[in-house]
PDB file of C-alpha atoms in Angstrom:
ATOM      1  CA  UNK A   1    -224.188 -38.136 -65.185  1.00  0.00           C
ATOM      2  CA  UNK A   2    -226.322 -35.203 -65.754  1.00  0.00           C
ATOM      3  CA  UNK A   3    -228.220 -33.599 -63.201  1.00  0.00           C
ATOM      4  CA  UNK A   4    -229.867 -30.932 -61.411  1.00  0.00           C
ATOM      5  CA  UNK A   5    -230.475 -29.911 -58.083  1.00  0.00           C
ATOM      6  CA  UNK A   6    -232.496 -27.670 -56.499  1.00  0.00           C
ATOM      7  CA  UNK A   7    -231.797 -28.369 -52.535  1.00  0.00           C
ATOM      8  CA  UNK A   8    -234.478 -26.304 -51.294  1.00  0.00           C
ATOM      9  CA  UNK A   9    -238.204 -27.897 -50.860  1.00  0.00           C
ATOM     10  CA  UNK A  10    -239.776 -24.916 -50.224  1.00  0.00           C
ATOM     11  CA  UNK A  11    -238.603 -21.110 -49.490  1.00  0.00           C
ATOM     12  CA  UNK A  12    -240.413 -18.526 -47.587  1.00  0.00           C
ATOM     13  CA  UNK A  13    -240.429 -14.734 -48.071  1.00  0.00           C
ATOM     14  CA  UNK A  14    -242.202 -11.443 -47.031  1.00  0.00           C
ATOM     15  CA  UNK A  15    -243.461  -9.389 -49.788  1.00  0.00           C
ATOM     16  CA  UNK A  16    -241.221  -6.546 -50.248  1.00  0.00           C
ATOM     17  CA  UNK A  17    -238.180  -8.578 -49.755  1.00  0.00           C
ATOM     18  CA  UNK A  18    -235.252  -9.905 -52.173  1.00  0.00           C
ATOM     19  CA  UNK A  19    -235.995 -13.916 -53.135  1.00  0.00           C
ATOM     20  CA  UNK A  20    -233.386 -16.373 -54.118  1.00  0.00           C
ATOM     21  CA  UNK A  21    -234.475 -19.857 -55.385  1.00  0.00           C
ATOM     22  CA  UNK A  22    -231.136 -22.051 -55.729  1.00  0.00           C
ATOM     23  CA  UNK A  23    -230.381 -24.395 -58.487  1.00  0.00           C
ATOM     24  CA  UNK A  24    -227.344 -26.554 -59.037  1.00  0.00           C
ATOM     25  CA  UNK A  25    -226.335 -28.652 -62.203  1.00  0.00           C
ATOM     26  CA  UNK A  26    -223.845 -31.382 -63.945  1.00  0.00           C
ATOM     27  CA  UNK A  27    -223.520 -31.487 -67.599  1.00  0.00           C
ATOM     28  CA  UNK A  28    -221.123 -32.278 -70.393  1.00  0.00           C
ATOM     29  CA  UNK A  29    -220.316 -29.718 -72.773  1.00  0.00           C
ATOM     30  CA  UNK A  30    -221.736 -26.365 -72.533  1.00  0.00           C
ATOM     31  CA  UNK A  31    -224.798 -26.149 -70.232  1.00  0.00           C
ATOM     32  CA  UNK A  32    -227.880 -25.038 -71.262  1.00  0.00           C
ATOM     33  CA  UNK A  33    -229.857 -23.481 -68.522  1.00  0.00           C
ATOM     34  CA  UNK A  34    -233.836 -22.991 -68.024  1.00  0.00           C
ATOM     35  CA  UNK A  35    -236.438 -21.631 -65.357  1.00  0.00           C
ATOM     36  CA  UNK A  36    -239.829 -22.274 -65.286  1.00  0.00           C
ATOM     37  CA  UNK A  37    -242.842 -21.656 -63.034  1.00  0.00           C
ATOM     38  CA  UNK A  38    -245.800 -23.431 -62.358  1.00  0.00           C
ATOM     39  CA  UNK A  39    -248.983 -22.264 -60.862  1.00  0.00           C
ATOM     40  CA  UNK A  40    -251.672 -24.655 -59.086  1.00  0.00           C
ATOM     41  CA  UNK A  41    -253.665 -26.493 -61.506  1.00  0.00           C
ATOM     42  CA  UNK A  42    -251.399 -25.174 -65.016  1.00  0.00           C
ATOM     43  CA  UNK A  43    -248.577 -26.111 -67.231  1.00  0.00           C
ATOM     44  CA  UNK A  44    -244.626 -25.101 -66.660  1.00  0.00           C
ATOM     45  CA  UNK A  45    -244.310 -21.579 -68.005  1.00  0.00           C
ATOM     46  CA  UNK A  46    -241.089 -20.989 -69.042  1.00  0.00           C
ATOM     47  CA  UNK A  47    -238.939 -17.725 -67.036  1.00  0.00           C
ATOM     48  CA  UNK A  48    -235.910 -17.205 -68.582  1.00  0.00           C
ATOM     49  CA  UNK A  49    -233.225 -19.454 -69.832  1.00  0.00           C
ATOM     50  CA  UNK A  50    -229.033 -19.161 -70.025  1.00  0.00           C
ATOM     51  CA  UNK A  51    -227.240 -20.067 -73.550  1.00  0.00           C
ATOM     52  CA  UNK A  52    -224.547 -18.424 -73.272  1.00  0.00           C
ATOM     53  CA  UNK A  53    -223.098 -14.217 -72.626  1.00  0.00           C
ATOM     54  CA  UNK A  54    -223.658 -12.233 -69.747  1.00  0.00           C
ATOM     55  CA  UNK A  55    -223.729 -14.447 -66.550  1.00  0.00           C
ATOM     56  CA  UNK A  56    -227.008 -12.288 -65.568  1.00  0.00           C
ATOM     57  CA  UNK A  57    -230.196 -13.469 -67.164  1.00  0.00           C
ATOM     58  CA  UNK A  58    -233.400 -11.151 -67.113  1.00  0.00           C
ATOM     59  CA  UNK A  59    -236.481 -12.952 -67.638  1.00  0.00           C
ATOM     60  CA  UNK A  60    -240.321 -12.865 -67.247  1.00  0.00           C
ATOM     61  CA  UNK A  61    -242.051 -10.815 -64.282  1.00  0.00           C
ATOM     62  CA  UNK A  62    -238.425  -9.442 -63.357  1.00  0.00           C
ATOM     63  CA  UNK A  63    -237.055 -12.227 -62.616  1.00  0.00           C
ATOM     64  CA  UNK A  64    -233.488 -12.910 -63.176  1.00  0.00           C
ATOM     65  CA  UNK A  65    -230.842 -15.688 -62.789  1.00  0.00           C
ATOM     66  CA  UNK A  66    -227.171 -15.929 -62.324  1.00  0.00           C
ATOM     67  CA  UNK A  67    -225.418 -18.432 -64.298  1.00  0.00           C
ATOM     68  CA  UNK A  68    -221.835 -19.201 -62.295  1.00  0.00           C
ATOM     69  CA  UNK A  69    -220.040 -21.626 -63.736  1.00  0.00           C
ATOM     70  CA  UNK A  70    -217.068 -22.356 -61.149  1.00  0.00           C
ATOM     71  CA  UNK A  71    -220.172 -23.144 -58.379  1.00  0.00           C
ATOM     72  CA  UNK A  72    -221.979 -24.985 -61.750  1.00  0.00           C
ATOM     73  CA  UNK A  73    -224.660 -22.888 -60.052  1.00  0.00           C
ATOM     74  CA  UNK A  74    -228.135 -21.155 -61.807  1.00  0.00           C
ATOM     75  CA  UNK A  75    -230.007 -19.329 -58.699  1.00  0.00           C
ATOM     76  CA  UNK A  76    -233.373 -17.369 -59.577  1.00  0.00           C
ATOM     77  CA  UNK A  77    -233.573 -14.436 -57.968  1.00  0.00           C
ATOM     78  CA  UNK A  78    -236.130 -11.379 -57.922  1.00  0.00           C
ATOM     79  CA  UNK A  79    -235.263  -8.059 -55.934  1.00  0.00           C
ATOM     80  CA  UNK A  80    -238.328  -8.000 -54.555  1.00  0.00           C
ATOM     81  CA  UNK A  81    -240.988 -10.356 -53.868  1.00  0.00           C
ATOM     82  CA  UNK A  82    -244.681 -10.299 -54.622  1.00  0.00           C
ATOM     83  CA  UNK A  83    -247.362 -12.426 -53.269  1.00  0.00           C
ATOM     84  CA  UNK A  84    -248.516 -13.547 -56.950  1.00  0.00           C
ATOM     85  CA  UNK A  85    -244.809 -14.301 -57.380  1.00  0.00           C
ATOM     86  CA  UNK A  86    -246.320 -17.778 -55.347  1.00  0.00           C
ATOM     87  CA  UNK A  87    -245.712 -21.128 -57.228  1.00  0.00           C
ATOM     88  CA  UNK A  88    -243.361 -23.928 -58.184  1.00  0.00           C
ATOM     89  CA  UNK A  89    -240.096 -23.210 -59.619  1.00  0.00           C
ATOM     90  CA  UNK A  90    -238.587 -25.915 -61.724  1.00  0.00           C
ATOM     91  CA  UNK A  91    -234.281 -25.610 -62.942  1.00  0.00           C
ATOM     92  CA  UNK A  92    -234.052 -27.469 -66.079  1.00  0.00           C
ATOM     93  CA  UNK A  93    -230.688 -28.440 -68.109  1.00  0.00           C
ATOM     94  CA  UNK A  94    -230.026 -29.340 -71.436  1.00  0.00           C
ATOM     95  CA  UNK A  95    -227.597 -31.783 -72.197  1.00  0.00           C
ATOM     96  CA  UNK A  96    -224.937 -30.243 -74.075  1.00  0.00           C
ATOM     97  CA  UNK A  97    -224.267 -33.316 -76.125  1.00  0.00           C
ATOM     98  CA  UNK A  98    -227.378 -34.893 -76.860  1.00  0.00           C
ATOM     99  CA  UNK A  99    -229.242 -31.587 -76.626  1.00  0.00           C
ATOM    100  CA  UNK A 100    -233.019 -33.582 -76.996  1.00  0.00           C
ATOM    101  CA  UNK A 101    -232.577 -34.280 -73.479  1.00  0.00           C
ATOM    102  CA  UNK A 102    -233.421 -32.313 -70.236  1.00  0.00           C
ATOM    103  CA  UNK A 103    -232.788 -32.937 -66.771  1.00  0.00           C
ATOM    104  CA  UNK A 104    -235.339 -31.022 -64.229  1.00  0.00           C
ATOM    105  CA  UNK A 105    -235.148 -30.122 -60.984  1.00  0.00           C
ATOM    106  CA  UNK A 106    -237.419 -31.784 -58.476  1.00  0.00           C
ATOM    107  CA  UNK A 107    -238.829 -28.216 -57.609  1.00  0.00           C
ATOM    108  CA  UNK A 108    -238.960 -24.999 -55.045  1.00  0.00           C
ATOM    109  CA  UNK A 109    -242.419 -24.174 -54.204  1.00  0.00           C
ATOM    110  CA  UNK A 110    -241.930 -20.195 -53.142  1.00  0.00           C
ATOM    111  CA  UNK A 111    -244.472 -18.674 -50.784  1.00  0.00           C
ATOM    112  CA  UNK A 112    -244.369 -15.439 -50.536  1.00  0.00           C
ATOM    113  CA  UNK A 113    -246.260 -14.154 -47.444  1.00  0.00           C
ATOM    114  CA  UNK A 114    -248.018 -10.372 -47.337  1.00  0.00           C
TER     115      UNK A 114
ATOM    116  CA  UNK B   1    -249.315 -18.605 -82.713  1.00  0.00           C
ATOM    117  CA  UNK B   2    -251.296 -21.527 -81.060  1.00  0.00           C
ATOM    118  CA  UNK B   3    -249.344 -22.897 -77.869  1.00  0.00           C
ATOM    119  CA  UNK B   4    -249.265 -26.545 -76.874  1.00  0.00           C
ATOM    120  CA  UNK B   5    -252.584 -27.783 -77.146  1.00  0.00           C
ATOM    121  CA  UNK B   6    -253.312 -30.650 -74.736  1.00  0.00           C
ATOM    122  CA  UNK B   7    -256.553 -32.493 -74.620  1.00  0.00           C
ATOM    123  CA  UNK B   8    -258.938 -33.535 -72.507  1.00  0.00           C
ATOM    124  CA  UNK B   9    -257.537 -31.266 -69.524  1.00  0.00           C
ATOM    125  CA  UNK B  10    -259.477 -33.878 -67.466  1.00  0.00           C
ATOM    126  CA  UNK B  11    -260.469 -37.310 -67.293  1.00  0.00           C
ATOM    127  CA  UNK B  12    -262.001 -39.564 -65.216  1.00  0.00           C
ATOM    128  CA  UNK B  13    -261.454 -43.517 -65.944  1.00  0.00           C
ATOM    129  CA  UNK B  14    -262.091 -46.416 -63.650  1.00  0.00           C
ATOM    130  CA  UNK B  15    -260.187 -49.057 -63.031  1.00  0.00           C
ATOM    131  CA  UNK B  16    -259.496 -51.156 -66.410  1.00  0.00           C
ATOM    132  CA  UNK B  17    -260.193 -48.322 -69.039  1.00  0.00           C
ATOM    133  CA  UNK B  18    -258.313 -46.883 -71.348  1.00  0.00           C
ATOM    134  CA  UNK B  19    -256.609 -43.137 -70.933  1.00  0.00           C
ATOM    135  CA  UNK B  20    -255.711 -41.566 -74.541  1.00  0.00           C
ATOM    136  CA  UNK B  21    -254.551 -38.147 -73.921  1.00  0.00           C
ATOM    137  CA  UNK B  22    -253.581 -36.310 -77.177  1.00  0.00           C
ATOM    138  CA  UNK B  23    -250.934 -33.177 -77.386  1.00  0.00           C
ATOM    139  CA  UNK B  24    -250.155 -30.614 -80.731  1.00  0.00           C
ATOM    140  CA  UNK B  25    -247.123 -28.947 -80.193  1.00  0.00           C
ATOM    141  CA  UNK B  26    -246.572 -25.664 -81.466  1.00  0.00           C
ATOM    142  CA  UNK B  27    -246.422 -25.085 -84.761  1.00  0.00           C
ATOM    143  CA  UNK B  28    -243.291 -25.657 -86.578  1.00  0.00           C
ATOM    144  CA  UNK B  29    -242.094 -28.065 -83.539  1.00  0.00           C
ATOM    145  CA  UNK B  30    -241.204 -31.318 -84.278  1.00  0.00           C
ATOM    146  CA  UNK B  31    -240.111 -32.583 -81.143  1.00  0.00           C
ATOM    147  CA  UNK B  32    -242.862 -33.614 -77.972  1.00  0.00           C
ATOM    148  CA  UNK B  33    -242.056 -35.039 -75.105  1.00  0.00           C
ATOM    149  CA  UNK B  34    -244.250 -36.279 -72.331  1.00  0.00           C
ATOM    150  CA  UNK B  35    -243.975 -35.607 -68.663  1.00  0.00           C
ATOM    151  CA  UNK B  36    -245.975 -36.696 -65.787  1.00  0.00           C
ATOM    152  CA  UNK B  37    -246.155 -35.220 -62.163  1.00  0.00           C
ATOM    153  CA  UNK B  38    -248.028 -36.498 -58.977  1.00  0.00           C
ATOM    154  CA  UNK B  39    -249.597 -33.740 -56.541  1.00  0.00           C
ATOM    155  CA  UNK B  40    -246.666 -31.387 -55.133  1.00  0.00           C
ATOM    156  CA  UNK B  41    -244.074 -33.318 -56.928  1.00  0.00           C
ATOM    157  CA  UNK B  42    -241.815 -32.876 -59.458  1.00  0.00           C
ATOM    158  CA  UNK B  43    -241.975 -33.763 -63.539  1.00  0.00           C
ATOM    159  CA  UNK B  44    -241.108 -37.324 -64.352  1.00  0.00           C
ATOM    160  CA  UNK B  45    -240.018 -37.918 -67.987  1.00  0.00           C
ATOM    161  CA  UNK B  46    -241.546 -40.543 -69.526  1.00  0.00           C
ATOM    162  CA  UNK B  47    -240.946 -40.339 -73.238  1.00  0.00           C
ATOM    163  CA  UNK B  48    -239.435 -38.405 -76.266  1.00  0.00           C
ATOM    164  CA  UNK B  49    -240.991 -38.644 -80.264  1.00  0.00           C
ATOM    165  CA  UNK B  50    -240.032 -37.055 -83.532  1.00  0.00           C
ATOM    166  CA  UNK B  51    -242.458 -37.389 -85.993  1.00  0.00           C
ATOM    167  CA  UNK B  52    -243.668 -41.050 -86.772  1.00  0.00           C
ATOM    168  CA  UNK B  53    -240.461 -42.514 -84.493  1.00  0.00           C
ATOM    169  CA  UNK B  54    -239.931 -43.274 -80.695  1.00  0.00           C
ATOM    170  CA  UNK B  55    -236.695 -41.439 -79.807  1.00  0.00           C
ATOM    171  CA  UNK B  56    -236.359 -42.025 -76.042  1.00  0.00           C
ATOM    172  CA  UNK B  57    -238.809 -43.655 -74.006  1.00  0.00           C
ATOM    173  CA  UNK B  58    -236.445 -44.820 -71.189  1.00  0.00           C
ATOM    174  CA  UNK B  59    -239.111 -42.753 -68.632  1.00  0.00           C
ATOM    175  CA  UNK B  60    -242.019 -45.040 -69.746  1.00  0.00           C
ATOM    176  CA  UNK B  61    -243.543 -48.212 -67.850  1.00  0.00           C
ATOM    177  CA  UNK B  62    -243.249 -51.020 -70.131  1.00  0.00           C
ATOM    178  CA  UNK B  63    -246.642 -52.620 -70.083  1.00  0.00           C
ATOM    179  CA  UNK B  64    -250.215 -50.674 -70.518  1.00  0.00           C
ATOM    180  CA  UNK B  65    -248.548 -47.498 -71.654  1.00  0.00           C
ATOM    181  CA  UNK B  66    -247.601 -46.495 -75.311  1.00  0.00           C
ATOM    182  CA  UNK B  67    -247.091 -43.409 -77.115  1.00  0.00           C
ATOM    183  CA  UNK B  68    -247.199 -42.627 -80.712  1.00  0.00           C
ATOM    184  CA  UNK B  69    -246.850 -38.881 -82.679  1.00  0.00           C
ATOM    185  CA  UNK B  70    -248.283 -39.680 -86.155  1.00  0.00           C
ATOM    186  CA  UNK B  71    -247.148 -38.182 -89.238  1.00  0.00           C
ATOM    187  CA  UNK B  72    -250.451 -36.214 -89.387  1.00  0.00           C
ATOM    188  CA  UNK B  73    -252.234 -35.379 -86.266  1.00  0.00           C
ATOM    189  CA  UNK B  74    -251.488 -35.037 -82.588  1.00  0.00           C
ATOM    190  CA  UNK B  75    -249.401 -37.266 -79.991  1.00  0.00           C
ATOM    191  CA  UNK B  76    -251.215 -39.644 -77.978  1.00  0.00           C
ATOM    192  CA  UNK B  77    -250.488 -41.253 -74.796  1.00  0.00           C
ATOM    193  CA  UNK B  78    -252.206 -44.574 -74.065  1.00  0.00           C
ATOM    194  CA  UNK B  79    -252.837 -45.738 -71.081  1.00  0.00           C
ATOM    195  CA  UNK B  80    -254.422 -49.153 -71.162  1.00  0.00           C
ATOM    196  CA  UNK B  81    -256.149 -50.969 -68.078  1.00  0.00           C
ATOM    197  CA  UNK B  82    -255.612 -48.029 -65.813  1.00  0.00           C
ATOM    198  CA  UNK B  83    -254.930 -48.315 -62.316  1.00  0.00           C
ATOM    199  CA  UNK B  84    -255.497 -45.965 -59.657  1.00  0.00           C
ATOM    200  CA  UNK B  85    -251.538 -45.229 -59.314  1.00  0.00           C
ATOM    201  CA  UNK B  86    -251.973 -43.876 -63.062  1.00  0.00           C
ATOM    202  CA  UNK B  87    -254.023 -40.670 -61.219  1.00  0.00           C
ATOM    203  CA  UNK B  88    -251.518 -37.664 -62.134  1.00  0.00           C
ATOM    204  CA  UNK B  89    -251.376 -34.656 -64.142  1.00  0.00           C
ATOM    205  CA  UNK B  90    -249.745 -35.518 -67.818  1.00  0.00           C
ATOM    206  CA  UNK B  91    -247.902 -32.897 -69.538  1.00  0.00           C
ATOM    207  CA  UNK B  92    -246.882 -32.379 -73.231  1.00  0.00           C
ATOM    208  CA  UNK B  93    -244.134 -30.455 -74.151  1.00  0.00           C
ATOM    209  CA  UNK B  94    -242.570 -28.930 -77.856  1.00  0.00           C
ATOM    210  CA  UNK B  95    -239.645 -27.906 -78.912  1.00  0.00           C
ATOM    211  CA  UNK B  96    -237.721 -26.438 -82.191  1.00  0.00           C
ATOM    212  CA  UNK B  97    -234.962 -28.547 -83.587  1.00  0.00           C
ATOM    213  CA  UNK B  98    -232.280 -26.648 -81.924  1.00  0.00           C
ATOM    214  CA  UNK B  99    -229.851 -26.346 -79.077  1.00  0.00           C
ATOM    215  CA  UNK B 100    -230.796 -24.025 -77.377  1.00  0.00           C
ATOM    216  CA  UNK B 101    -234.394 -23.838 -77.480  1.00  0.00           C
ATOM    217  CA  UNK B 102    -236.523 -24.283 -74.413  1.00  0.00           C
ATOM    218  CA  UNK B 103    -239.118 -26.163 -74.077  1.00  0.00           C
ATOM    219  CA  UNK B 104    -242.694 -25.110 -74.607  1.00  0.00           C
ATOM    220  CA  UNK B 105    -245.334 -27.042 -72.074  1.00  0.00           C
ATOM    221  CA  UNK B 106    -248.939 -27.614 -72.529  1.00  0.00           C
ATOM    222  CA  UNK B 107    -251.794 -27.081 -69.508  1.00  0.00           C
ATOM    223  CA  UNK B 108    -251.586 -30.966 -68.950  1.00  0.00           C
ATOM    224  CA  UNK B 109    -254.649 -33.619 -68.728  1.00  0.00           C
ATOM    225  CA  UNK B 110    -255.383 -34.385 -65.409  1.00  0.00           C
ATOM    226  CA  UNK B 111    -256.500 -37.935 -65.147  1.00  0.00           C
ATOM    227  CA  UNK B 112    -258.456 -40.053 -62.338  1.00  0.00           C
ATOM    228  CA  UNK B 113    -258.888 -43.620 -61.988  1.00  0.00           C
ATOM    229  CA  UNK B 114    -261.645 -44.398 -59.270  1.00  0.00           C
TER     230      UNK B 114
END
């Protein structure tokens, strides 16, 4: 079955300092990989996404992800934190078969503290 | 380029009323799905549409709700006789035709049943 997991309800930071939001997945076929953020109050904006190629993503606001596929892993990760970086983070996978479906995450909310 | 228009971003129904919330995806999207999401939660699928057709709706309650994506005009999502557990944010989202793409997620409609 497909799936995604993000194990982490929330994650706490200081400003300044590397952040790592953890994802997980199952999927047939090739995985298709997503990030989004959401702010209080506003749609899913979408981060950066995995297709295939380098196994380091860049995305929006310089954050990146790491696709690893013998951990079927997707972390987000940002070298260093800012206090606007604050919000819900949402993994999404497409199914590599019937590719009109997604799986999401059940979401990180990331506070990043001054 | 116009972005997922959602509309109204919030409504206020009591008890028995009707909800219609209406979505235009992006242009040159063909593809909307519908999401909904309680307070601090996560995104619950409810249901996928191509243009005049019902693709997926596995993620929908089977009585009082209905969605439809017209040949012309926007999505809707019905809600009819609308109880107080309908109160949640309702998001739209558009994609391309493709396997790859991500998807592409309007501000949502935030409705209330008092």
């Amino acid at each position: 079955a497909q799936s995604v997991a993000q194990p982490e309800d929330q994650v706490n930071v200081a400003e300044g300092n590397p952040l790592t939001v953890k994802c997980t997945y199952s999927v047939s076929g090739n995985p298709y990989l997503f990030w989004y953020v959401q702010y209080p109050n506003r749609g899913l904006q979408f981060l950066l996404k995995y297709i295939t190629g380098d196994n380091l993503v860049k995305g929006s606001y310089g954050f990146e992800a790491e696709f690893n596929k013998s951990q079927t892993s997707f972390h987000l990760k940002k070298p260093s934190a800012l206090v606007s970086d604050s919000a819900l983070y949402f993994c999404a996978v497409r199914d590599g078969y019937n590719f009109n479906k997604f799986y999401f995450g059940s979401g990180t909310k990331l506070n990043v503290k001054p | 380029n116009a972005g997922v228009m959602q509309n109204p971003r919030h409504l206020v129904r009591r008890r028995g009323q009707e909800a219609r919330l209406r979505c235009s995806p992006m242009k040159g999207h063909s593809h909307v799905y519908w999401y909904r999401q309680l307070p601090e939660e996560g995104l619950k699928f409810m249901v996928y549409l191509q243009k005049e057709n019902i693709i997926d709706e596995s993620g929908m309650p089977k009585e009082r709700f209905s969605a439809e994506f017209p040949k012309e005009g926007p999505s809707i999502l019905r809600i009819q006789q609308v109880v107080r557990g309908d109160s949640a944010a309702y998001f739209c989202a558009s994609s391309l035709d493709s396997y790859t793409g991500e998807l592409f997620f309007g501000e949502g409609s935030r409705l209330t049943v008092l």
